[in-house]
Coordinates of N, CA and C in Angstrom, one line a residue:
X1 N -69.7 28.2 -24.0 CA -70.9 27.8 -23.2 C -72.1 28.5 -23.7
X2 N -72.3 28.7 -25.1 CA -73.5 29.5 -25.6 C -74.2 28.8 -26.4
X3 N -74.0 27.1 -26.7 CA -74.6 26.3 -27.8 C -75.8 26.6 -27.0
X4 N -77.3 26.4 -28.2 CA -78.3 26.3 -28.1 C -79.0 24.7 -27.5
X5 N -79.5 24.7 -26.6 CA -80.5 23.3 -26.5 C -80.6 22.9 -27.9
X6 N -80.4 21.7 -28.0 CA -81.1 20.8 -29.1 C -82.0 20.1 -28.9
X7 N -82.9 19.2 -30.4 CA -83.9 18.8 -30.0 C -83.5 17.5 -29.5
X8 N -81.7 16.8 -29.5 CA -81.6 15.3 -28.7 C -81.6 15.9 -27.2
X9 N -82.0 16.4 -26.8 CA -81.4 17.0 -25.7 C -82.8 16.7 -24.5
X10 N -82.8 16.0 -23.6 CA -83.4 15.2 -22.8 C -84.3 16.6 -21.7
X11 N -85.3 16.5 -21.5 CA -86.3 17.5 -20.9 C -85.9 17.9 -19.8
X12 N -85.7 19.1 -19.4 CA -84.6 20.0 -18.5 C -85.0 19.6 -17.5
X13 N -85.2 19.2 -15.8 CA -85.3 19.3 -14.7 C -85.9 20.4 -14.1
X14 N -86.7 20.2 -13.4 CA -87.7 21.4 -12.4 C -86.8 21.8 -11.1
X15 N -85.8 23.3 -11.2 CA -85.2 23.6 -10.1 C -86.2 24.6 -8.9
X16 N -85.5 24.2 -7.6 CA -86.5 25.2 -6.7 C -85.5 25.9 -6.6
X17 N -85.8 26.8 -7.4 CA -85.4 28.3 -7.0 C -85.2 29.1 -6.2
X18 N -86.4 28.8 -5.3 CA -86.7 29.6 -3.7 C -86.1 28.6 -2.6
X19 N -85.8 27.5 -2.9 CA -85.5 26.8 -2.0 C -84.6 27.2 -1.0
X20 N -84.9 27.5 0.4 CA -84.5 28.2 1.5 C -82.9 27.4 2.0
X21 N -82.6 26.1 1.4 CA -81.7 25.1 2.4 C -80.5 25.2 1.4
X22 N -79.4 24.2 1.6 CA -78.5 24.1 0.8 C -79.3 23.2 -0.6
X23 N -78.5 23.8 -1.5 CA -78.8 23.4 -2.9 C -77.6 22.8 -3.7
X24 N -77.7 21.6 -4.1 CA -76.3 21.0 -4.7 C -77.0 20.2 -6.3
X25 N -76.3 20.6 -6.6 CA -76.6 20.2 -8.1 C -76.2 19.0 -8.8
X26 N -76.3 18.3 -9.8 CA -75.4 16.8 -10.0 C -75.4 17.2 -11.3
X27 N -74.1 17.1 -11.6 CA -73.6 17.8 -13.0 C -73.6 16.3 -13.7
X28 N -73.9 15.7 -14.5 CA -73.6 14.8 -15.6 C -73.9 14.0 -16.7
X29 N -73.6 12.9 -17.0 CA -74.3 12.5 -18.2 C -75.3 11.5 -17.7
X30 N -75.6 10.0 -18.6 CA -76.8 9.0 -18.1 C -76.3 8.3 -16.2
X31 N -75.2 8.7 -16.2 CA -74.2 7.6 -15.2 C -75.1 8.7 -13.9
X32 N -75.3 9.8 -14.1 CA -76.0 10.6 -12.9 C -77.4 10.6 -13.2
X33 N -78.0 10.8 -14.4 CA -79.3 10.6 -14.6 C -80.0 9.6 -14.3
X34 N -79.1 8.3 -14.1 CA -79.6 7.2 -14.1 C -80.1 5.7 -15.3
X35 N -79.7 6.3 -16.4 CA -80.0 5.4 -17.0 C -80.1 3.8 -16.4
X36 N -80.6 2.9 -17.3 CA -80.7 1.3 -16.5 C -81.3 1.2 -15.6
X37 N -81.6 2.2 -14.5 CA -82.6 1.8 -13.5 C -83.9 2.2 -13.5
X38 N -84.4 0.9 -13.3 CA -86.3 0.7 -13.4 C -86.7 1.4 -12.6
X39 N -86.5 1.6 -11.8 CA -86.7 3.3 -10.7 C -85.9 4.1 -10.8
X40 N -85.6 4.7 -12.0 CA -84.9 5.6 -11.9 C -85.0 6.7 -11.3
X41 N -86.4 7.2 -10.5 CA -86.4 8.6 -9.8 C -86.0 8.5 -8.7
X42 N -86.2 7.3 -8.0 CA -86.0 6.8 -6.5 C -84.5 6.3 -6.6
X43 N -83.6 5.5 -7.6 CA -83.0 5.1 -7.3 C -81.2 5.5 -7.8
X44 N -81.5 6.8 -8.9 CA -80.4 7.4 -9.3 C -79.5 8.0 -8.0
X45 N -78.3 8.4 -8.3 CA -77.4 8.8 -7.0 C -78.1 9.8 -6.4
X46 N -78.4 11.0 -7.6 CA -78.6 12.5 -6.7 C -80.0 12.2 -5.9
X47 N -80.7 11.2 -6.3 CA -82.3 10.8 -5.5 C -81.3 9.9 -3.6
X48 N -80.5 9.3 -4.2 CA -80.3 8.7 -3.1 C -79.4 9.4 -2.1
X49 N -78.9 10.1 -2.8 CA -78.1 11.6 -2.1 C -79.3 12.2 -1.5
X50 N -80.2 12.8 -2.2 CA -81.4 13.6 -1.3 C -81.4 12.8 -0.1
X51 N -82.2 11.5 0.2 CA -82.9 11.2 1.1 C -81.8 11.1 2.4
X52 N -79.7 11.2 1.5 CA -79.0 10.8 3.1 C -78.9 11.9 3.5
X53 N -79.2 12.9 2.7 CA -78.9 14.5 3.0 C -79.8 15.1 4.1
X54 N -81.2 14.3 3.6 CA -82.7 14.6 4.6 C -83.0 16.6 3.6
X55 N -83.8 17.1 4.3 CA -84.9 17.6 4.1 C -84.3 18.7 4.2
X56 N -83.4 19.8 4.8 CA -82.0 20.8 4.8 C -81.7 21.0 3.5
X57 N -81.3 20.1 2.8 CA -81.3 19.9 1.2 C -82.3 19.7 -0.1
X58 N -82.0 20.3 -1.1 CA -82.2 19.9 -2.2 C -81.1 19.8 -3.4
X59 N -81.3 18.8 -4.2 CA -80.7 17.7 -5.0 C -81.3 17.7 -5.6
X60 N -80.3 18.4 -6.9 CA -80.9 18.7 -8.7 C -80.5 17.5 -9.3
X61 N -81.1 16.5 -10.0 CA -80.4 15.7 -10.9 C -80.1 16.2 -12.0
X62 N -78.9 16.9 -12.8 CA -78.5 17.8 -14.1 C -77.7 16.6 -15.0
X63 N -78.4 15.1 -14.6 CA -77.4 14.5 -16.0 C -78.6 14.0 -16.8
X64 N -77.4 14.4 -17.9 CA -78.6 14.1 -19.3 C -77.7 13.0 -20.4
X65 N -78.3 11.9 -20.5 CA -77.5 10.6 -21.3 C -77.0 11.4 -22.9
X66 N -75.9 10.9 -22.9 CA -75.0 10.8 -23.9 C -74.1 12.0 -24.1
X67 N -74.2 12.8 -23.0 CA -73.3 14.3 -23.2 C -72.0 14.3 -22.6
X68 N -71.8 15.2 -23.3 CA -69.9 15.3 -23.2 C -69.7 16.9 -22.7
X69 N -68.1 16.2 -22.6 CA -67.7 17.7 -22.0 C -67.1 18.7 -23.6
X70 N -67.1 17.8 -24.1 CA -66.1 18.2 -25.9 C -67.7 18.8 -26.4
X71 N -67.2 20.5 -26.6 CA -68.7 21.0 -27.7 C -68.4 21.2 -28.7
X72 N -67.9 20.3 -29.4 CA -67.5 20.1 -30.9 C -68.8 18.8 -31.3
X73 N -69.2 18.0 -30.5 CA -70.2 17.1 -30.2 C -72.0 17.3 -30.1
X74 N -72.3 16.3 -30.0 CA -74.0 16.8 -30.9 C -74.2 17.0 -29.4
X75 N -74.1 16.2 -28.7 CA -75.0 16.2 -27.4 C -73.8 17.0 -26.3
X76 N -73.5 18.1 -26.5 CA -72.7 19.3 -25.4 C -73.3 19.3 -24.3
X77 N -72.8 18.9 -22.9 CA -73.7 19.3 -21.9 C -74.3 20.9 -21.7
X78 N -72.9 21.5 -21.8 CA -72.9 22.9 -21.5 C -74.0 23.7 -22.2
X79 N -75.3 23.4 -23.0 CA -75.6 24.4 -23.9 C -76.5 25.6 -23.4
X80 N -77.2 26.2 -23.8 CA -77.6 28.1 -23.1 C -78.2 27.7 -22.2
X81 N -79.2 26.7 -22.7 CA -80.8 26.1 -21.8 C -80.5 25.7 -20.3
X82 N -79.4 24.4 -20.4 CA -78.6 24.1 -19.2 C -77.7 25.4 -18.4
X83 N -77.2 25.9 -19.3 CA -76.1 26.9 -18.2 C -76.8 27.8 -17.5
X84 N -78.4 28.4 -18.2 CA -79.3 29.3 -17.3 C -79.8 29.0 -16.3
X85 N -80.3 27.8 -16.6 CA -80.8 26.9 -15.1 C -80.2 26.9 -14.2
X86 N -78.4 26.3 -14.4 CA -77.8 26.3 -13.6 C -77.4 27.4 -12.8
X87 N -77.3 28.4 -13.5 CA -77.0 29.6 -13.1 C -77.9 30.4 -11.9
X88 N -79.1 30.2 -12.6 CA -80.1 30.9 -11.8 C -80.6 29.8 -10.8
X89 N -80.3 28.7 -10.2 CA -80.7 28.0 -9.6 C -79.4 28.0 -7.8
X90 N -78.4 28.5 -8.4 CA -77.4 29.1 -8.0 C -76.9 27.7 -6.6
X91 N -76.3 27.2 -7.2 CA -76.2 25.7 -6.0 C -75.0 26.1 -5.1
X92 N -75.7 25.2 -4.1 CA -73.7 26.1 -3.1 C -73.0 24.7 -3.4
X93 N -73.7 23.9 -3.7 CA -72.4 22.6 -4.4 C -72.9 21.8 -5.8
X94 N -71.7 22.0 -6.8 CA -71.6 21.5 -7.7 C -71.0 19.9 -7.9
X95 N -72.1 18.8 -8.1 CA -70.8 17.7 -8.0 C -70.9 17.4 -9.3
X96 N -69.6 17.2 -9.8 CA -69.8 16.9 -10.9 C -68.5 16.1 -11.7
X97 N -69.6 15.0 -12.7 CA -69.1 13.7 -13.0 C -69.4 14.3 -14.9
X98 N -68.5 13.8 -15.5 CA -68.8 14.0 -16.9 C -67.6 13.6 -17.5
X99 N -67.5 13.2 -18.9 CA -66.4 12.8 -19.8 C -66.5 11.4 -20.1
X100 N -67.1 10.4 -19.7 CA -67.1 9.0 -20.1 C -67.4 8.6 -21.5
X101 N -68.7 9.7 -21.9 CA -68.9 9.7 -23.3 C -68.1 10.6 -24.4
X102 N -67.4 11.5 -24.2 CA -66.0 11.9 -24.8 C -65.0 10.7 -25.2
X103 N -65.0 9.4 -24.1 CA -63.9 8.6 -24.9 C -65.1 7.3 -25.9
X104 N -65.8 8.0 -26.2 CA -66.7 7.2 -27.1 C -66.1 7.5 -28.3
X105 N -65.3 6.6 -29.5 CA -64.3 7.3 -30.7 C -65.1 8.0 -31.6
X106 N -66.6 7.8 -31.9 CA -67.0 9.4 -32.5 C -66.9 10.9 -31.9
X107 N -66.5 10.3 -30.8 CA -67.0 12.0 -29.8 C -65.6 12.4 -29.7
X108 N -64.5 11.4 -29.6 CA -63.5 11.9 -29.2 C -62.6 12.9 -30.1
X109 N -61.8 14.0 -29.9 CA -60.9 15.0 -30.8 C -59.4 14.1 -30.1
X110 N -59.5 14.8 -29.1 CA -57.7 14.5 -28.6 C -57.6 14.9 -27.2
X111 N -56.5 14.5 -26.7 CA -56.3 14.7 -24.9 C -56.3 16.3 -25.2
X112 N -55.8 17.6 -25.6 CA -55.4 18.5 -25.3 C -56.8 19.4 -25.8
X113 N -57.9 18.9 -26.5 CA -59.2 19.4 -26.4 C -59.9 19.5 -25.4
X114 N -60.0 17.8 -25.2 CA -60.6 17.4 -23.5 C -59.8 18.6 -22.8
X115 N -58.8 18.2 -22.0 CA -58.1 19.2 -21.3 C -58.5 20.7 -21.0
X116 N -58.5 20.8 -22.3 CA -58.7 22.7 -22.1 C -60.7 23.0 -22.0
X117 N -61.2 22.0 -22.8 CA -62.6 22.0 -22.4 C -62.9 21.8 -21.1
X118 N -62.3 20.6 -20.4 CA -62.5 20.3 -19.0 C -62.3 21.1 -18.2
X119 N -61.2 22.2 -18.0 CA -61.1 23.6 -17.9 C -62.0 24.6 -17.5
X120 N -62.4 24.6 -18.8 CA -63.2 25.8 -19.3 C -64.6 25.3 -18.6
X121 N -64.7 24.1 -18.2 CA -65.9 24.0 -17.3 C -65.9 24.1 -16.0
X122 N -65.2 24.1 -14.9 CA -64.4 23.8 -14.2 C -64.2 25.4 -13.6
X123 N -63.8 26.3 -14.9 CA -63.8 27.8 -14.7 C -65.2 28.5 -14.4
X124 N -66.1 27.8 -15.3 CA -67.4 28.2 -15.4 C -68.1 27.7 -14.1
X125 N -67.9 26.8 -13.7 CA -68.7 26.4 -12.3 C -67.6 27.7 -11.5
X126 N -66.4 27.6 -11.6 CA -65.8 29.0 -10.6 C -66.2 30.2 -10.3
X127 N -66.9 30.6 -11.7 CA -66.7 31.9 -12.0 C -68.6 32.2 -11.1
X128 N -69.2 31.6 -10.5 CA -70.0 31.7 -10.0 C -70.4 32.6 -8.9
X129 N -71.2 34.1 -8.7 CA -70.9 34.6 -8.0 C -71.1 34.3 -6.0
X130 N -72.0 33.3 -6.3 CA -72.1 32.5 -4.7 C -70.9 31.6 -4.5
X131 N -69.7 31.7 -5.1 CA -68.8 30.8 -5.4 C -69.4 29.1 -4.6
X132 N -69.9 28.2 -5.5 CA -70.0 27.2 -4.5 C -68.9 26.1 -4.4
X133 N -69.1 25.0 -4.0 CA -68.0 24.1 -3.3 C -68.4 23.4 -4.6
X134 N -67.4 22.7 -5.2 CA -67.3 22.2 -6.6 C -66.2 20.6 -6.2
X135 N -67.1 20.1 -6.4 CA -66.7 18.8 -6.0 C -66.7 17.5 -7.1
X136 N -65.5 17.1 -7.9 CA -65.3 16.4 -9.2 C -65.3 15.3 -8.9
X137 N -65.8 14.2 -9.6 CA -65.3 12.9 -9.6 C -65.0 12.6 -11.1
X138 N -64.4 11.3 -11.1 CA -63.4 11.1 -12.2 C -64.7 10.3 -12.8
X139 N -64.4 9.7 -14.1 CA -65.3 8.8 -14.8 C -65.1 7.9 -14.1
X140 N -66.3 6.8 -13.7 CA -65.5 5.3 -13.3 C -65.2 4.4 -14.4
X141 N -64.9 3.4 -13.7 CA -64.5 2.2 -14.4 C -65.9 2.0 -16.0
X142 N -65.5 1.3 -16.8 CA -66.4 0.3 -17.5 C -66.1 -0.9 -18.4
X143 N -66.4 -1.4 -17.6 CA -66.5 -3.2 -17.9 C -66.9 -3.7 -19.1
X144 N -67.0 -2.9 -19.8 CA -68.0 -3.6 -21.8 C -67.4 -2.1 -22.6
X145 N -66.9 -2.3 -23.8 CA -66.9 -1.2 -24.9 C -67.3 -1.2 -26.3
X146 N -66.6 -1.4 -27.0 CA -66.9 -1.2 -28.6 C -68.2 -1.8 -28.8
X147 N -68.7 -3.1 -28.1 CA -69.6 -3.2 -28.9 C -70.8 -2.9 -28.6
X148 N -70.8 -2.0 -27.5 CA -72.1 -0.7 -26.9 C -72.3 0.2 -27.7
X149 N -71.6 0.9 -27.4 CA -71.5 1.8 -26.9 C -70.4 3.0 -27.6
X150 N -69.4 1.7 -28.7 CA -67.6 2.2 -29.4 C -67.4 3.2 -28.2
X151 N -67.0 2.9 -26.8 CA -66.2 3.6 -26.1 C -64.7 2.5 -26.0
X152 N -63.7 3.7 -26.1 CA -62.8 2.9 -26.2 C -61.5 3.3 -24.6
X153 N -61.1 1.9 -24.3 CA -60.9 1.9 -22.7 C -60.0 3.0 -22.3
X154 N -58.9 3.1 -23.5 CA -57.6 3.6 -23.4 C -57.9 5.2 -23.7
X155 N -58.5 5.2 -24.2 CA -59.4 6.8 -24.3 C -59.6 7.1 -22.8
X156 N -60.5 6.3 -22.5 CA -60.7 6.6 -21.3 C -60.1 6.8 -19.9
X157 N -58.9 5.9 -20.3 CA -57.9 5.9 -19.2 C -57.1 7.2 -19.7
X158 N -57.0 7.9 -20.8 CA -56.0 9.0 -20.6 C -57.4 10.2 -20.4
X159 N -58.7 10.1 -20.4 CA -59.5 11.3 -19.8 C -59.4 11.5 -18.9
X160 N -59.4 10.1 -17.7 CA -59.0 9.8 -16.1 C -57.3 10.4 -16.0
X161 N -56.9 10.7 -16.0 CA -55.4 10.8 -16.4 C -55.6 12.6 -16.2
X162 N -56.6 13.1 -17.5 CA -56.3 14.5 -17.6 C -57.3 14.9 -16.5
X163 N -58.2 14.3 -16.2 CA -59.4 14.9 -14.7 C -58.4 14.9 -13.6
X164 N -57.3 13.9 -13.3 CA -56.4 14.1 -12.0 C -56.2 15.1 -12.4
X165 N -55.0 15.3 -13.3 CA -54.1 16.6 -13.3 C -55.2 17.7 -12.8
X166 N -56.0 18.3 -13.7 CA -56.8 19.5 -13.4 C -57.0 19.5 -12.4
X167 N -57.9 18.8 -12.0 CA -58.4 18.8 -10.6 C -57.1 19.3 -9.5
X168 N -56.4 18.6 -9.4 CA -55.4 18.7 -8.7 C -54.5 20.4 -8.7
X169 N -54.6 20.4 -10.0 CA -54.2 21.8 -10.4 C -54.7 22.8 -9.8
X170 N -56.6 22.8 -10.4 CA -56.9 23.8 -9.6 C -57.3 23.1 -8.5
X171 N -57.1 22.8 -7.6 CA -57.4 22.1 -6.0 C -58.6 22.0 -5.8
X172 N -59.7 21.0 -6.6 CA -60.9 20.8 -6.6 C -60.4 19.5 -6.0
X173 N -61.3 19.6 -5.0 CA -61.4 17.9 -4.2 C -62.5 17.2 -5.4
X174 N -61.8 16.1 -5.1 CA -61.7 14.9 -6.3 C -62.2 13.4 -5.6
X175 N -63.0 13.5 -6.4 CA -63.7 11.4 -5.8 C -63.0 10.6 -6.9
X176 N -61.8 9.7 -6.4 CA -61.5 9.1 -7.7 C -62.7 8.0 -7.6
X177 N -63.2 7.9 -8.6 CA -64.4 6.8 -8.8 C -64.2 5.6 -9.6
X178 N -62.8 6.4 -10.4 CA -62.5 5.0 -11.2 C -61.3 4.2 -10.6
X179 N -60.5 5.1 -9.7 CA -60.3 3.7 -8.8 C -61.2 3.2 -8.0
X180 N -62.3 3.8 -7.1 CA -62.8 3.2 -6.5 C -63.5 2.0 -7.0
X181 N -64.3 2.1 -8.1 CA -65.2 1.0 -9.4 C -63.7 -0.1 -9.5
X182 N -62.8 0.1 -9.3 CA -61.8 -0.9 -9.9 C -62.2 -2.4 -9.9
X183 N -62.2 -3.6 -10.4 CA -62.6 -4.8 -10.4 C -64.2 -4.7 -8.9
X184 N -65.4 -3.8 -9.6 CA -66.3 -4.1 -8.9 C -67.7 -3.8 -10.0
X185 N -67.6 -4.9 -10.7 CA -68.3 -5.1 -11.8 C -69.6 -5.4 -10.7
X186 N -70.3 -5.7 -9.5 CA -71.3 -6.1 -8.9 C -71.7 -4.6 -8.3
X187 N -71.4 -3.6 -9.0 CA -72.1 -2.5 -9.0 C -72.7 -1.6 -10.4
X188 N -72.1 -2.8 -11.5 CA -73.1 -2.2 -12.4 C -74.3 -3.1 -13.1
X189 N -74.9 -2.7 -13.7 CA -76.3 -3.1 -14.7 C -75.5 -4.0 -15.7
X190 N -76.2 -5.0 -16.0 CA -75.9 -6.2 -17.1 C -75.2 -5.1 -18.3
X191 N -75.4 -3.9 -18.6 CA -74.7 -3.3 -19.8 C -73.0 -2.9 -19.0
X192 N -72.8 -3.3 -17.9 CA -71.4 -3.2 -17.5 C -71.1 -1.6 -17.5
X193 N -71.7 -0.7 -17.8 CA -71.5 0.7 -18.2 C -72.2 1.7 -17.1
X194 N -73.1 1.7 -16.9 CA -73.7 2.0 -16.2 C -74.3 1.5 -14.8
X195 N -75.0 2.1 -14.0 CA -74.5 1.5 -12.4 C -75.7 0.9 -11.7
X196 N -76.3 0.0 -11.5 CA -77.3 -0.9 -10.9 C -77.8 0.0 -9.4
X197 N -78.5 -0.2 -8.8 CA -79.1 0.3 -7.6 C -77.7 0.4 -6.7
X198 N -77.4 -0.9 -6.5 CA -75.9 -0.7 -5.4 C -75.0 0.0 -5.5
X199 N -74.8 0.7 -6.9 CA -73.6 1.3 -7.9 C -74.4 2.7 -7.3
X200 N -75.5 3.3 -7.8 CA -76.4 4.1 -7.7 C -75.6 4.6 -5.7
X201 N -76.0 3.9 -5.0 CA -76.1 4.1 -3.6 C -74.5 4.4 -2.9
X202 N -73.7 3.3 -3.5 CA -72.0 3.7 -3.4 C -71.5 5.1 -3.8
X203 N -72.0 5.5 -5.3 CA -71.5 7.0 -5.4 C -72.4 7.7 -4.6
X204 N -73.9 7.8 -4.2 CA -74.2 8.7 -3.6 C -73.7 8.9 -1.9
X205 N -73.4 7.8 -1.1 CA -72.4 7.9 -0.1 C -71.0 8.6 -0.2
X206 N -70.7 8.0 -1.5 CA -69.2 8.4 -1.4 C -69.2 10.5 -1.6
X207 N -70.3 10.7 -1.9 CA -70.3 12.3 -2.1 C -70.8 12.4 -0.9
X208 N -71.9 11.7 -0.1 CA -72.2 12.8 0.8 C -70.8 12.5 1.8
X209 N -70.1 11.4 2.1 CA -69.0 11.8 2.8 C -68.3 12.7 2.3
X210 N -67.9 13.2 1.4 CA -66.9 14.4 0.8 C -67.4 15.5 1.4
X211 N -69.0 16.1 1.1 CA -69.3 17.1 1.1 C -69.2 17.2 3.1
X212 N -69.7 16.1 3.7 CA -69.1 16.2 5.2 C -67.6 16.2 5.9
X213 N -67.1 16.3 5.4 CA -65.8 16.2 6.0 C -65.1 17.2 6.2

C-alpha cells in the first residue's frame, strides 16, 4: 500500500476533515465514481447516499475509473496519495466495491493474487485505529465485455466467487450486488457496464439499508 499516485490517476476528492457527524467513505472504481452519468455529482451512489443519509453525514466519493484491487497494475487503487487521505479523513464506515476491473484480461494475474490482494485490503481498512464498520459489496453484474472494455465474464464470476469466501471469512457484512444486478440490465447505461441514474439510486439504498440495520 506504498505505490506512488500516478499521473493516470484521476484528481483526489476534497475530504472534511473536521467534519463533526458520521463520515463514510465509498471505496471504488468508475462504478462508484460514476462514470456515464451526465450528472455525475448529483447522481453517482455516494451523492445519492448523502442526500438519504441527510445532513448527520458526510459521503466521500473515493472511486477513481479504471482501478483495481491487483498492484501489479497501472491504475492500483491503493496508492500513498489515496491511503493518506483515507487515513486521515478517518471514516467510521468504509463501503467498499472494487475488482470489476481486475477481471479485465490485461489486468488480470490469477485467482490466488486477487485473493491475497483482496485481503490485504480488507486488513488495511481493519487495521484502522477508529476501527470503522467496513461494509463490502461484490462486483455486480455486466452485460457487455470484450468488446469494451476485454473484461472477461468468467474472470469475473470467479473474483465474485473469491469476494464471498473472504468476506465471509473475515465476517464483513456483504451486499451481494451481483446477485442482486442479476438479469436487470434496466439499471445500467447503454455501455451495459456501468449503472444509469436508477442503477446509481438502487446501490445507494441498498447500502444505506445495511448500514441501518
Amino acid at each position: 500500500l506504498i505505490k506512488r499516485w500516478g499521473d493516470n490517476m484521476a484528481k483526489l476528492p476534497i475530504a472534511k476533515n473536521d467534519f463533526k457527524g458520521i463520515r463514510i467513505a465509498c471505496v471504488g472504481d468508475s462504478l462508484t465514481y460514476g462514470t456515464t452519468l451526465l450528472k455525475r455529482k448529483r447522481d453517482c451512489y455516494p451523492s445519492r447516499l448523502q442526500r438519504i443519509l441527510g445532513e448527520d453525514y458526510d459521503v466521500l466519493n473515493m472511486g477513481f475509473a479504471g482501478h483495481t484491487v491487483n498492484p501489479y497494475c497501472d491504475k492500483y487503487w491503493a496508492k500513498e496519495d489515496v491511503v493518506n487521505l483515507l487515513e486521515d479523513y478517518r471514516p467510521d464506515y468504509i463501503i467498499f466495491m472494487l475488482g470489476t476491473n481486475d477481471s479485465r484480461e490485461h489486468n488480470w494475474t490469477d485467482a490466488k493474487t486477487f485473493e491475497k490482494e483482496y485481503k490485504r485490503l480488507i486488513n488495511f481498512f481493519k487495521s484502522f485505529s477508529n476501527k470503522p464498520c467496513i461494509i463490502a459489496m461484490t462486483c455486480p453484474q455486466v452485460f457487455w465485455d470484450k468488446k469494451l472494455l476485454d473484461i472477461n465474464l468468467d474472470i469475473l464470476s470467479q473474483i465474485v466467487d473469491i469476494q464471498r469466501k473472504v468476506l465471509s471469512e473475515n465476517k464483513i457484512p456483504c451486499l451481494d450486488i451481483y446477485e442482486l444486478t442479476k438479469n436487470r440490465e434496466d439499471l445500467y447505461s447503454p455501455d451495459l457496464v456501468h449503472f444509469n441514474p436508477k442503477g446509481a439510486k438502487f446501490v445507494a439504498f441498498n447500502v444505506y439499508y445495511k448500514i441501518i440495520e
